[in-house]
Amino acid sequence: MSMIRDLRAAVRPARRRGDSPYPYDASPKSCANSAIVDCGVYREGRRVSEHVSPAEAMASVRSEGGFAWIGLHEPSEAEFAGIAQEFGLHPLAVEDAVHAHQRPKLERYDETLFTVFKTVHYVEHAELTATSEVVETGEVMCFTGRDFIVTVRHGGQGSLRALRHRLQDDPELLAKGPSAVLHAIADQVVDGYMAVAGAVQDDIDEVEIDVFSSGTNGKGPGAKGSPKGGDAGRIYQLKREVLEFKRAVSPLLRPMQLLSERPMRLVDSDIQKYFRDVADHLARVNEQVLSFDDLLNSILQANLAQAAVAQNEDMRKITAWAAIFAVPTMIAGIYGMNFDYMPELHWKFGYPAVLLATVAICFGIRRGFKRNGWL
């Protein structure tokens, strides 16, 4: 309710003054300082306006037809208030769009579809460490109506500028209306998932090779010369990043299924066929991400098992050396006792004989341990 009051408070004063409620005066200079990235009117698949305000765009659409596409980047409540008023956007959806950090979803408010996409970007790194950031997420929210689409982007990734130009080069598709833009955004987001999944697969393969090669190179996972194999922190970090990736992919399955299967007045029937292809690609990516989680669990278990084996080997070595050093300790303890009658106590060669016997016994014990794999 506080959001609704704030929206009304932001819009009404501008209306009383007779000014435009938009923090945007349709000039290129103003656009550079505004949350509005681009605003255009499309008619019969072609753009018919440049540098117009949302109010001017909607006036043109309502008088001459077509649809308006307004793109924003991280708008504030005040910046978005006028647009919300002009297009009749539901306050709950507006609040989600302004504050971001939303779960991927599809909601219908009267004659508007509100769709949330999580964009995922792969962060390049020279070497995977326990603190490496593997995926970076952003958000794209879409308000789709009969004659408009408003896109709100959060985060430094997922720019729609290239997508807008690509659509403008395909007038036949763009003539299908706002649902064509919605499909193009969904397709771009899912294509990004597929690219990130391939890069994450390479990271998982690298970790897997390091873990299992460290168990066969004659060294333990934590031994010097094989630090990567023993770094369980890298595996945990990769699991956290895969979990973040999963949170972007899995919740989007249901919205894509609805857009591809359920007839909707705001989605062109021809465009709905294209959503089926997007839903199919998304399902494949989701299966791949789920397999990542299972594979990382297996790798982590293997790493922990190798660590346990290495600890057992260390304990056997410690035990073997303790048994070897117990021999001279016992002999020295016996001859350290104050008795007059002891074996070879006054013999001239007694001392070297005892030393020689001690060395021989220790060597024999070491050879036995070596033969049994304890040393």
XYZ file of C-alpha atoms in Angstrom:
375
model
C 0.000 0.000 0.000
C 2.918 2.367 0.666
C 4.093 1.842 -2.877
C 0.654 2.840 -4.241
C 0.638 6.021 -2.153
C 4.156 6.885 -3.331
C 3.153 6.397 -6.949
C 0.112 8.632 -6.542
C 2.146 11.264 -4.764
C 4.748 11.245 -7.518
C 2.231 11.462 -10.369
C -0.467 13.849 -9.123
C 1.685 16.975 -8.539
C 2.962 16.811 -12.117
C -0.581 16.433 -13.415
C -1.786 19.453 -11.418
C 0.992 21.615 -12.874
C 0.116 20.471 -16.389
C 3.663 19.150 -16.905
C 4.677 15.789 -18.277
C 5.005 13.173 -15.506
C 8.117 11.728 -17.157
C 11.654 12.701 -16.152
C 12.411 12.714 -19.877
C 11.956 15.536 -22.387
C 12.459 13.476 -25.571
C 15.814 15.075 -26.315
C 18.970 12.966 -26.732
C 20.699 14.950 -24.023
C 17.906 14.276 -21.553
C 17.776 10.606 -22.519
C 21.427 10.204 -21.517
C 20.576 11.265 -17.974
C 17.345 9.281 -17.721
C 16.514 5.699 -16.825
C 14.891 5.481 -20.270
C 17.350 3.805 -22.611
C 15.169 3.973 -25.709
C 11.592 4.722 -26.657
C 10.192 4.026 -30.079
C 6.968 3.515 -31.995
C 6.664 0.597 -34.415
C 4.073 0.342 -37.124
C 3.845 -2.551 -39.587
C 7.171 -3.855 -38.328
C 9.106 -0.621 -38.860
C 10.185 2.089 -36.489
C 8.426 5.346 -37.235
C 9.747 7.610 -34.484
C 13.028 8.646 -32.889
C 13.630 10.293 -29.498
C 10.037 10.560 -28.350
C 8.728 10.537 -24.812
C 6.505 7.678 -23.589
C 3.506 10.031 -23.614
C 4.182 11.012 -27.237
C 4.747 7.374 -28.184
C 1.424 6.274 -26.723
C -0.401 9.217 -28.287
C 0.973 8.180 -31.664
C 0.020 4.543 -31.107
C -3.520 5.350 -30.023
C -4.122 7.659 -32.963
C -2.354 5.796 -35.762
C -1.890 2.228 -34.508
C 1.237 0.127 -33.973
C 2.892 -0.351 -30.631
C 5.405 1.398 -28.388
C 8.547 -0.175 -26.955
C 10.033 1.622 -23.971
C 13.284 0.341 -22.512
C 14.504 1.347 -19.043
C 17.571 0.539 -16.995
C 17.292 0.441 -13.189
C 14.616 3.147 -12.860
C 13.786 4.726 -9.532
C 10.229 4.904 -8.229
C 9.915 8.532 -9.328
C 11.264 7.794 -12.794
C 8.878 4.879 -13.276
C 5.794 6.490 -11.757
C 4.732 8.425 -14.857
C 5.153 5.422 -17.140
C 3.177 3.244 -14.741
C 0.388 5.814 -14.765
C 0.374 6.184 -18.553
C 0.264 2.468 -19.281
C -1.957 1.495 -16.354
C 0.586 -0.877 -14.829
C -0.419 -2.650 -11.638
C 1.316 -1.230 -8.525
C 2.437 -4.677 -7.344
C 4.170 -5.366 -10.645
C 5.652 -1.857 -10.627
C 7.076 -2.442 -7.165
C 8.685 -5.684 -8.346
C 10.139 -3.951 -11.396
C 11.642 -1.084 -9.399
C 13.129 -3.089 -6.547
C 14.223 -6.127 -8.616
C 15.612 -9.323 -7.013
C 12.546 -11.204 -8.183
C 12.032 -14.854 -8.999
C 11.419 -15.628 -12.713
C 7.666 -15.630 -13.194
C 4.698 -14.801 -15.416
C 1.745 -12.893 -13.981
C -1.323 -11.349 -15.566
C -2.733 -8.046 -14.357
C -5.915 -7.092 -16.245
C -4.749 -6.497 -19.846
C -1.024 -6.683 -19.081
C 1.399 -9.594 -18.842
C 4.240 -9.127 -16.373
C 7.215 -11.396 -17.048
C 10.453 -11.632 -15.077
C 13.592 -13.130 -16.597
C 16.890 -13.741 -14.851
C 19.824 -13.010 -17.126
C 23.023 -14.987 -16.530
C 26.518 -13.979 -17.609
C 29.627 -16.145 -17.361
C 32.515 -14.404 -15.609
C 35.810 -15.191 -17.315
C 38.650 -16.237 -14.984
C 42.193 -17.462 -15.564
C 41.896 -20.100 -12.860
C 39.033 -21.328 -10.715
C 39.655 -20.628 -7.032
C 37.651 -20.889 -3.821
C 36.548 -17.260 -4.272
C 36.028 -17.142 -8.044
C 32.775 -15.653 -9.301
C 31.573 -17.943 -12.074
C 28.150 -16.535 -12.972
C 26.731 -13.046 -12.673
C 22.981 -12.536 -12.753
C 20.757 -9.645 -13.717
C 17.061 -9.197 -14.430
C 14.823 -8.193 -17.303
C 11.174 -7.437 -16.557
C 8.605 -7.055 -19.337
C 5.198 -5.392 -19.201
C 3.384 -6.601 -22.321
C 0.097 -5.051 -23.430
C -1.892 -4.912 -26.662
C -0.081 -1.868 -27.994
C 3.014 -1.524 -25.835
C 5.887 -3.360 -24.203
C 7.911 -1.855 -21.370
C 11.213 -3.539 -20.549
C 13.023 -2.860 -17.287
C 16.582 -4.111 -16.967
C 18.638 -4.490 -13.788
C 22.334 -5.298 -13.678
C 25.225 -4.584 -15.997
C 24.503 -7.529 -18.293
C 21.644 -8.454 -20.600
C 21.557 -5.317 -22.761
C 18.663 -5.279 -25.241
C 20.153 -2.729 -27.636
C 21.504 -5.302 -30.097
C 18.231 -7.237 -29.841
C 16.242 -4.118 -30.718
C 18.372 -3.502 -33.819
C 18.110 -7.140 -34.843
C 14.330 -7.054 -34.580
C 14.180 -3.830 -36.566
C 15.973 -5.689 -39.354
C 13.118 -8.241 -39.407
C 9.947 -6.194 -40.052
C 7.861 -9.296 -40.771
C 8.457 -10.652 -37.275
C 8.218 -7.274 -35.556
C 4.857 -6.688 -37.236
C 3.423 -9.398 -34.947
C 3.398 -6.823 -32.159
C 4.647 -6.721 -28.559
C 4.525 -10.523 -28.193
C 7.255 -10.760 -30.858
C 9.487 -8.591 -28.674
C 8.650 -10.695 -25.613
C 9.612 -13.858 -27.500
C 12.873 -12.315 -28.722
C 13.816 -11.361 -25.155
C 12.988 -14.845 -23.868
C 14.975 -16.410 -26.696
C 18.004 -14.214 -25.988
C 17.885 -14.985 -22.272
C 17.671 -18.749 -22.847
C 20.437 -18.637 -25.462
C 22.545 -16.945 -22.793
C 21.765 -19.833 -20.440
C 23.006 -22.324 -23.024
C 26.278 -20.443 -23.504
C 26.867 -20.191 -19.743
C 26.042 -23.888 -19.285
C 28.771 -24.807 -21.759
C 31.335 -22.632 -19.961
C 30.361 -24.006 -16.530
C 30.676 -27.531 -17.948
C 34.314 -26.740 -18.802
C 34.959 -25.583 -15.214
C 33.400 -28.744 -13.813
C 35.483 -30.903 -16.180
C 38.621 -29.101 -15.010
C 37.795 -29.702 -11.346
C 36.918 -33.329 -12.051
C 40.227 -33.942 -13.814
C 42.156 -32.295 -10.973
C 40.398 -34.352 -8.299
C 40.779 -37.742 -9.929
C 44.275 -37.154 -11.309
C 45.468 -36.225 -7.808
C 44.323 -39.636 -6.609
C 46.406 -41.493 -9.209
C 49.654 -39.514 -9.288
C 51.060 -41.130 -6.178
C 50.186 -38.168 -3.996
C 47.299 -37.468 -1.700
C 44.764 -34.735 -2.467
C 46.428 -32.410 -0.044
C 50.002 -33.315 -0.909
C 52.493 -30.822 -2.221
C 52.438 -30.741 -5.996
C 48.676 -31.376 -6.239
C 47.005 -28.466 -4.396
C 44.029 -28.273 -6.754
C 42.842 -31.786 -6.065
C 42.639 -31.132 -2.351
C 40.878 -27.775 -2.635
C 37.342 -28.640 -1.602
C 36.673 -24.901 -1.391
C 36.769 -24.692 -5.183
C 34.110 -27.377 -5.442
C 31.885 -25.673 -2.852
C 32.277 -22.350 -4.670
C 31.324 -23.975 -7.966
C 28.299 -25.572 -6.297
C 27.178 -22.170 -5.014
C 27.503 -20.657 -8.481
C 25.608 -23.565 -10.050
C 22.878 -23.084 -7.442
C 22.576 -19.426 -8.453
C 22.385 -20.518 -12.082
C 19.698 -23.045 -11.170
C 17.626 -20.345 -9.461
C 17.542 -18.455 -12.742
C 16.683 -21.422 -14.960
C 14.305 -23.713 -13.095
C 11.568 -21.203 -12.088
C 11.304 -20.060 -15.719
C 10.096 -23.471 -16.911
C 6.475 -22.905 -15.896
C 6.149 -19.409 -17.460
C 7.619 -20.670 -20.748
C 5.271 -23.630 -20.672
C 2.288 -21.312 -20.225
C 3.416 -18.993 -23.018
C 3.947 -21.917 -25.375
C 0.830 -23.974 -24.584
C -1.959 -21.804 -23.153
C -3.763 -19.484 -25.603
C -3.418 -15.851 -24.526
C -5.038 -12.794 -26.046
C -1.842 -10.789 -25.663
C 0.319 -13.382 -27.446
C 0.015 -13.782 -31.197
C -0.801 -17.379 -32.194
C 2.093 -17.443 -34.655
C 4.512 -16.205 -31.999
C 3.275 -18.851 -29.579
C 4.823 -21.513 -31.815
C 8.196 -19.850 -31.354
C 7.781 -19.963 -27.579
C 7.640 -23.773 -27.838
C 11.172 -23.782 -29.219
C 12.338 -21.522 -26.379
C 10.640 -23.790 -23.826
C 12.366 -26.815 -25.350
C 15.801 -25.173 -25.137
C 15.092 -24.092 -21.566
C 14.128 -27.643 -20.572
C 17.429 -28.936 -21.963
C 19.410 -26.318 -20.082
C 17.517 -27.121 -16.885
C 18.374 -30.819 -17.226
C 22.011 -29.872 -17.767
C 22.083 -27.642 -14.687
C 20.514 -30.394 -12.560
C 23.173 -32.805 -13.814
C 25.830 -30.245 -12.807
C 24.575 -30.382 -9.231
C 24.656 -34.185 -9.138
C 28.092 -34.305 -10.758
C 29.543 -31.800 -8.305
C 28.140 -33.841 -5.408
C 29.926 -36.898 -6.779
C 33.164 -34.957 -7.267
C 32.951 -33.590 -3.727
C 32.368 -37.055 -2.296
C 35.325 -38.380 -4.298
C 37.488 -35.533 -3.042
C 36.514 -36.205 0.577
C 37.100 -39.936 0.086
C 40.572 -39.219 -1.294
C 41.277 -36.975 1.677
C 40.241 -39.800 4.026
C 42.462 -42.261 2.150
C 45.381 -39.824 2.341
C 44.854 -39.456 6.088
C 44.834 -43.242 6.489
C 48.079 -43.479 4.527
C 49.645 -40.817 6.712
C 48.524 -42.641 9.841
C 50.058 -45.907 8.589
C 53.357 -44.156 7.904
C 53.356 -42.546 11.324
C 52.567 -45.899 12.948
C 55.326 -47.675 10.995
C 57.982 -45.119 11.944
C 56.793 -45.196 15.561
C 57.290 -48.996 15.583
C 60.792 -48.612 14.136
C 61.840 -45.988 16.672
C 60.388 -48.090 19.471
C 63.278 -50.609 19.078
C 66.199 -48.264 19.944
C 64.018 -46.626 22.582
C 63.399 -50.011 24.254
C 67.050 -51.070 24.096
C 68.254 -47.715 25.411
C 65.700 -47.966 28.208
C 66.879 -51.419 29.219
C 70.552 -50.448 29.324
C 69.679 -47.279 31.156
C 68.551 -49.259 34.207
C 71.025 -49.468 37.146
C 71.755 -53.211 37.391
C 75.189 -54.770 38.003
C 74.559 -57.943 36.046
C 73.447 -57.099 32.494
C 74.299 -58.913 29.209
C 77.699 -57.919 27.832
C 77.908 -55.008 30.242
C 81.692 -55.268 30.712
C 82.489 -56.722 27.302
C 84.858 -54.646 25.167
C 82.667 -54.912 22.032
C 79.344 -54.783 23.878
C 78.490 -51.166 22.888
C 79.106 -51.521 19.111
C 77.383 -54.924 19.176
C 74.236 -53.422 20.696
C 74.276 -50.569 18.169
C 74.699 -52.996 15.311
C 71.878 -55.184 16.588
C 69.624 -52.129 16.980
C 70.296 -50.968 13.398
C 69.745 -54.478 12.034
C 66.417 -54.870 13.819
C 65.232 -51.416 12.709
C 66.262 -52.150 9.115
C 64.414 -55.464 9.188
C 61.236 -53.853 10.540
C 61.418 -51.048 7.935
C 61.855 -53.569 5.146
C 58.792 -55.456 6.347
C 56.675 -52.302 6.439
C 57.972 -51.290 2.999
C 57.036 -54.650 1.550
C 53.504 -54.349 2.936
C 53.014 -50.829 1.544
C 53.078 -48.985 4.829
C 56.147 -46.930 3.873
